[in-house]
Short mmCIF file of C-alpha atoms in Angstrom, two decimals:
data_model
loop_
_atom_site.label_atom_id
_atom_site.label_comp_id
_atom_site.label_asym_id
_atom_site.label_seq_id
_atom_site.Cartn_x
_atom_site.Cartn_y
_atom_site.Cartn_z
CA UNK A 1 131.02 94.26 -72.09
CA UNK A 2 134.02 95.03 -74.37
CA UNK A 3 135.42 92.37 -76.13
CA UNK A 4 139.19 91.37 -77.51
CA UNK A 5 140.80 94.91 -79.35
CA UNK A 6 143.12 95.37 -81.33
CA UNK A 7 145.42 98.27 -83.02
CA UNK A 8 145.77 99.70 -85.53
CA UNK A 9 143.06 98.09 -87.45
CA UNK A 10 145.34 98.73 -90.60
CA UNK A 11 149.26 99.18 -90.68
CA UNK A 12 150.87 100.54 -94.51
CA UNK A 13 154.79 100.14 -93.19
CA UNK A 14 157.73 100.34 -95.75
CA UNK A 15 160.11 97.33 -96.01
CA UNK A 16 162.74 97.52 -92.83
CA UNK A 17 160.67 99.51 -90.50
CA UNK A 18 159.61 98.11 -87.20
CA UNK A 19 155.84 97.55 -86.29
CA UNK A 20 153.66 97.46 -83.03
CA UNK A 21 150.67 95.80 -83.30
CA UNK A 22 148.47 96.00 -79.57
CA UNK A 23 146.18 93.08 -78.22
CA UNK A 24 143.48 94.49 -75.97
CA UNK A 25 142.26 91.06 -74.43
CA UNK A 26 138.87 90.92 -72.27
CA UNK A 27 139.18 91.72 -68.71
CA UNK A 28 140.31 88.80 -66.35
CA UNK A 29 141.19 86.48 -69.03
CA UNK A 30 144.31 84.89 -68.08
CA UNK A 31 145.10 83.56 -71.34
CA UNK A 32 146.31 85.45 -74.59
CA UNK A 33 147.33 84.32 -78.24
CA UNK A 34 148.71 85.65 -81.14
CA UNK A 35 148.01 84.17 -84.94
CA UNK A 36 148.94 85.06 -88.36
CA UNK A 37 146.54 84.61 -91.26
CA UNK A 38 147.95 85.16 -94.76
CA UNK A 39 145.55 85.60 -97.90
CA UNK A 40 144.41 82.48 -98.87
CA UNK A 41 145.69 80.61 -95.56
CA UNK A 42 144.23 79.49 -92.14
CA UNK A 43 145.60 80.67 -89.22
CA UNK A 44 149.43 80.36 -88.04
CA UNK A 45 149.57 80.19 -84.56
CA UNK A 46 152.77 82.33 -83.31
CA UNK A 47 152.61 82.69 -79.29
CA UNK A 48 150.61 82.07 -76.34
CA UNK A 49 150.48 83.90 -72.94
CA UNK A 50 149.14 82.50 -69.54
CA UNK A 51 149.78 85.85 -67.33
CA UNK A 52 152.79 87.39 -68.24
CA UNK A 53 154.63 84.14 -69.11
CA UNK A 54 155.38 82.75 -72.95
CA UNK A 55 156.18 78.68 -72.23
CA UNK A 56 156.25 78.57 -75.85
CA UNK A 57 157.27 80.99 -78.48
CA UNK A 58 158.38 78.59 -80.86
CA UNK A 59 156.12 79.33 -83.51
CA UNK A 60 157.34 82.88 -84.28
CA UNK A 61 158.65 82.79 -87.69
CA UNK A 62 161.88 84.65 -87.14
CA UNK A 63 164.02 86.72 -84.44
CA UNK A 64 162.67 89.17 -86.16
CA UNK A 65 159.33 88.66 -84.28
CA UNK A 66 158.51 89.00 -80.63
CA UNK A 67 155.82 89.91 -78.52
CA UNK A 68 155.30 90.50 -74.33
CA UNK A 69 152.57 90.98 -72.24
CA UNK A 70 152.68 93.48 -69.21
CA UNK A 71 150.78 93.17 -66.04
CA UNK A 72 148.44 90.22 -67.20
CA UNK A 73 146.51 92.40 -69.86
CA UNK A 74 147.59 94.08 -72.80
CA UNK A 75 150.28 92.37 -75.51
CA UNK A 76 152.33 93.50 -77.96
CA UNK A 77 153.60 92.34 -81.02
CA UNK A 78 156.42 93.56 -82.74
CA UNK A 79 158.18 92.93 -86.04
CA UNK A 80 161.29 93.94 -86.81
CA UNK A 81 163.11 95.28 -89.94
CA UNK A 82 159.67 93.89 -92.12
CA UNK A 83 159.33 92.18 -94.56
CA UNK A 84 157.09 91.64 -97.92
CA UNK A 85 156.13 87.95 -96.72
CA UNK A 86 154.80 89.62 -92.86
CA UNK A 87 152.11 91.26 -94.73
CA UNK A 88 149.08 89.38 -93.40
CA UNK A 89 146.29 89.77 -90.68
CA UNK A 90 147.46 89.13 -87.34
CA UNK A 91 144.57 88.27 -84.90
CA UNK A 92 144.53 88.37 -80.88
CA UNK A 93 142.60 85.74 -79.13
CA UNK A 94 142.16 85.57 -75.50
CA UNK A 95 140.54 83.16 -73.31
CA UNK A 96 139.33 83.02 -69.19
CA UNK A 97 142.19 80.28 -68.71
CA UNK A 98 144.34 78.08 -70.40
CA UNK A 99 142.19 74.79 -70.58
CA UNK A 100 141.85 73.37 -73.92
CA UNK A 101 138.00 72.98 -74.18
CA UNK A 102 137.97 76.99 -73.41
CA UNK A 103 136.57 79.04 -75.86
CA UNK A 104 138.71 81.91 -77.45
CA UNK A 105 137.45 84.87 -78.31
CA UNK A 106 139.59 86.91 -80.89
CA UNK A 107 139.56 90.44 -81.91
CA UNK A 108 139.02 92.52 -85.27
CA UNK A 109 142.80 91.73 -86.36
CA UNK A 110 145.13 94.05 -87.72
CA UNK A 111 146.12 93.92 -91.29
CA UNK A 112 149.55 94.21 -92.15
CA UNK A 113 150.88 95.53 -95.31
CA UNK A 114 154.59 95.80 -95.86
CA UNK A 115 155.48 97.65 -98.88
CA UNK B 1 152.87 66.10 -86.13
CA UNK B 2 149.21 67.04 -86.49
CA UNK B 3 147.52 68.22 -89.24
CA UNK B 4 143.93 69.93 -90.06
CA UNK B 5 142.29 69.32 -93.47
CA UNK B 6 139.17 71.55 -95.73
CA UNK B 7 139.31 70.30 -98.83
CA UNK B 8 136.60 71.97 -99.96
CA UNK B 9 137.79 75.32 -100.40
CA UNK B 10 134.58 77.14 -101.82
CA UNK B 11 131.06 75.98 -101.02
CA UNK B 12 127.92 77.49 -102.27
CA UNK B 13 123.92 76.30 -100.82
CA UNK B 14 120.61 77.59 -101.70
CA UNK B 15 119.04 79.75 -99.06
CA UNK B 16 117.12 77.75 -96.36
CA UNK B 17 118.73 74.14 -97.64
CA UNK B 18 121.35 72.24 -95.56
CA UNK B 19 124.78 72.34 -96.36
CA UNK B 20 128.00 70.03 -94.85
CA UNK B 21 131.31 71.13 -94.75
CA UNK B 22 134.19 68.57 -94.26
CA UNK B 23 137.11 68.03 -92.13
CA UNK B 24 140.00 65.92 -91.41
CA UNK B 25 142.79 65.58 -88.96
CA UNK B 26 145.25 63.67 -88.61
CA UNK B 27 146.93 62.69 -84.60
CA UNK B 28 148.18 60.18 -82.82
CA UNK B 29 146.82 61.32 -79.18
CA UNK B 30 143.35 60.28 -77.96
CA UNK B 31 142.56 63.28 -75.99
CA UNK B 32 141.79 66.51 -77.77
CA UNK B 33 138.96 69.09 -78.95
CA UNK B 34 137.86 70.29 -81.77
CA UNK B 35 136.14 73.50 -82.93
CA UNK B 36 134.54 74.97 -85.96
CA UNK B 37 134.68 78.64 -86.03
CA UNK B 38 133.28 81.28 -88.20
CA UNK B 39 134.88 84.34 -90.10
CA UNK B 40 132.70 87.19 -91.90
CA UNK B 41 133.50 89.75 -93.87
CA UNK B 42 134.40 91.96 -90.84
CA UNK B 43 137.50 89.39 -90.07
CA UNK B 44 135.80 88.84 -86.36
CA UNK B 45 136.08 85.13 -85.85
CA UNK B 46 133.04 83.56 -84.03
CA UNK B 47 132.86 80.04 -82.10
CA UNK B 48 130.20 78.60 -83.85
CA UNK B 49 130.33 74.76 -82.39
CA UNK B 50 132.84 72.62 -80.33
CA UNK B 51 133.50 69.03 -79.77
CA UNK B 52 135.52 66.72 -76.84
CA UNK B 53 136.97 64.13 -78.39
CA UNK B 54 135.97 61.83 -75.05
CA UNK B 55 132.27 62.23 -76.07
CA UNK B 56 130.69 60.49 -78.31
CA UNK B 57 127.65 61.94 -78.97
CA UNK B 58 127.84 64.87 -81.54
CA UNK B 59 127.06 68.49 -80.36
CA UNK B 60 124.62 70.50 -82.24
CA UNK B 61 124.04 74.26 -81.63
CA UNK B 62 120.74 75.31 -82.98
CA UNK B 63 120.92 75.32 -86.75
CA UNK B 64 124.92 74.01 -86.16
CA UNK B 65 125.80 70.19 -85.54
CA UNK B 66 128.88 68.26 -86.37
CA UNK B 67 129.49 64.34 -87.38
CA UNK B 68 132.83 63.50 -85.44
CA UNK B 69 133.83 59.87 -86.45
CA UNK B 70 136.88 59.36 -84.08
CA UNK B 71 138.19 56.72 -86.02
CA UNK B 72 138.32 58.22 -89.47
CA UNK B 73 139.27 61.75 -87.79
CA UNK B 74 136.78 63.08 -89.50
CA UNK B 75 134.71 66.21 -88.21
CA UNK B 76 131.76 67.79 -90.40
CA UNK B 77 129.63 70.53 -90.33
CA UNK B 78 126.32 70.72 -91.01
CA UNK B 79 124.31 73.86 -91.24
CA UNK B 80 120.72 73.53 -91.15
CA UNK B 81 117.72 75.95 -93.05
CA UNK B 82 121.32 77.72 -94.56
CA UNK B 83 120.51 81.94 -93.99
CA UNK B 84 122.22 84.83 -95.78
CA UNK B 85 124.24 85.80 -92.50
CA UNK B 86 125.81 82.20 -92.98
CA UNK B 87 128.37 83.39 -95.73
CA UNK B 88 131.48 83.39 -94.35
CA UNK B 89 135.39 81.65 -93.63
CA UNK B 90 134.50 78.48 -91.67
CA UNK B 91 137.81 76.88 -90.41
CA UNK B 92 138.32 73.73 -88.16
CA UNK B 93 140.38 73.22 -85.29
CA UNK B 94 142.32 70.69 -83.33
CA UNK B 95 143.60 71.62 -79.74
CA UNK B 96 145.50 68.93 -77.85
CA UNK B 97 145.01 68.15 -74.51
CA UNK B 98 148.87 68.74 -74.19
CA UNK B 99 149.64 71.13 -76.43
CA UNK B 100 149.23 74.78 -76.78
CA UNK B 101 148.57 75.19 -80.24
CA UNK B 102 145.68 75.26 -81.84
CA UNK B 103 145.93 73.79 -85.57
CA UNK B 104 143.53 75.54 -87.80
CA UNK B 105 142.66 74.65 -90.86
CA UNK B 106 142.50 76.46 -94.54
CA UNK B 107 139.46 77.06 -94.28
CA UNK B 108 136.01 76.76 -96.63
CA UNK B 109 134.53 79.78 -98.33
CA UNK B 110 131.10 79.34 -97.65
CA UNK B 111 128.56 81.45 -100.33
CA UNK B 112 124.87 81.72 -99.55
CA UNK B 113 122.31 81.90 -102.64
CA UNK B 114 119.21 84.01 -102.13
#
């Protein structure tokens, strides 16, 4: 079966653009997460889905950042007028439901680079 | 708030020899999980062992096993007869019971010498 996918794999954006980035998460999982890993770092969590809903978006780093999810599947993430300090993977995890002892399986990532 | 810990930030182990990597956290709740999970080269990370904080006894997963001392919030790994498809990120991970966040931590470079 296919698992979490994400695109592009790699992004090369200029400084002010706007950026995309998809989260394919595996089929029926009810649960979907977004994370930032910068070189050298461990993983920044930034938003969590259950369904459509986002009960807490707090950890996005600006307004600049936001991210939906449509019809309980795929996810989007979008930056805004980028930055130099948004260059960084950003991995998609997804999981069958919310519960904490759940497993999450994340995809390939997508590697940011703002220039 | 809480907090997750490597302070090893580079480990290296002889093929086939065993090899601990350490973690600490730092909470004030009683009820949480814990995770280590695995990153290679190809930036796919893997669940490689998970812990309930309610249980005492430690899990192992094959050539995987973990030392959770509750009270010093401490959660190592141990990797058993260490292979070559063992190099990797390994972080650890706190979940809450009430919280959804997961707090990962820097993670430990892991090198395998054949």
């Amino acid at each position: 079966g296919a698992g979490v996918s994400q695109s592009p794999s790699n992004k090369v954006t200029e400084k002010g653009k706007d950026v995309e980035l998809r989260c394919d998460p595996i089929s029926g999982h009810t649960a979907l997460y977004w994370y930032r890993q910068s070189l050298g770092q461990g993983l920044e969590f930034l938003i969590y889905f259950q369904g459509n809903s986002a009960p807490d978006k707090s950890g996005l780093p600006s307004d600049r950042f936001s991210a939906e999810r449509t019809g309980g599947s795929v996810s989007t993430l979008t930056i805004q007028r980028t930055q130099q300090e948004d260059s960084a993977v950003y991995l998609c995890a997804s999981s069958p439901t919310y519960y904490s002892y759940n497993e999450q399986f994340f995809g390939p990532g997508t590697r940011l680079t703002v220039l | 708030a809480q907090t997750v810990t490597q302070s090893q930030p580079e480990m290296s182990v002889q093929e086939a020899e065993t090899v601990t990597l350490s973690c600490t956290y730092d909470t004030s709740e009683s009820d949480y999980y814990l995770f280590w999970y695995k990153q290679p080269p190809s930036r796919q990370m893997i669940l490689v062992i998970r812990q309930e904080a309610y249980k005492q006894q430690n899990a192992t997963e094959n050539r995987f096993s973990v030392n959770f001392q509750k009270a010093a919030k401490s959660f190592s790994l141990k990797i058993s007869d260490s292979q070559l498809g063992d190099a990797a990120m390994y972080f650890c991970a706190y979940r809450s019971e009430r919280d959804d966040k997961i707090i990962f931590g820097k993670g430990t470079r892991l090198h395998i010498l054949p």
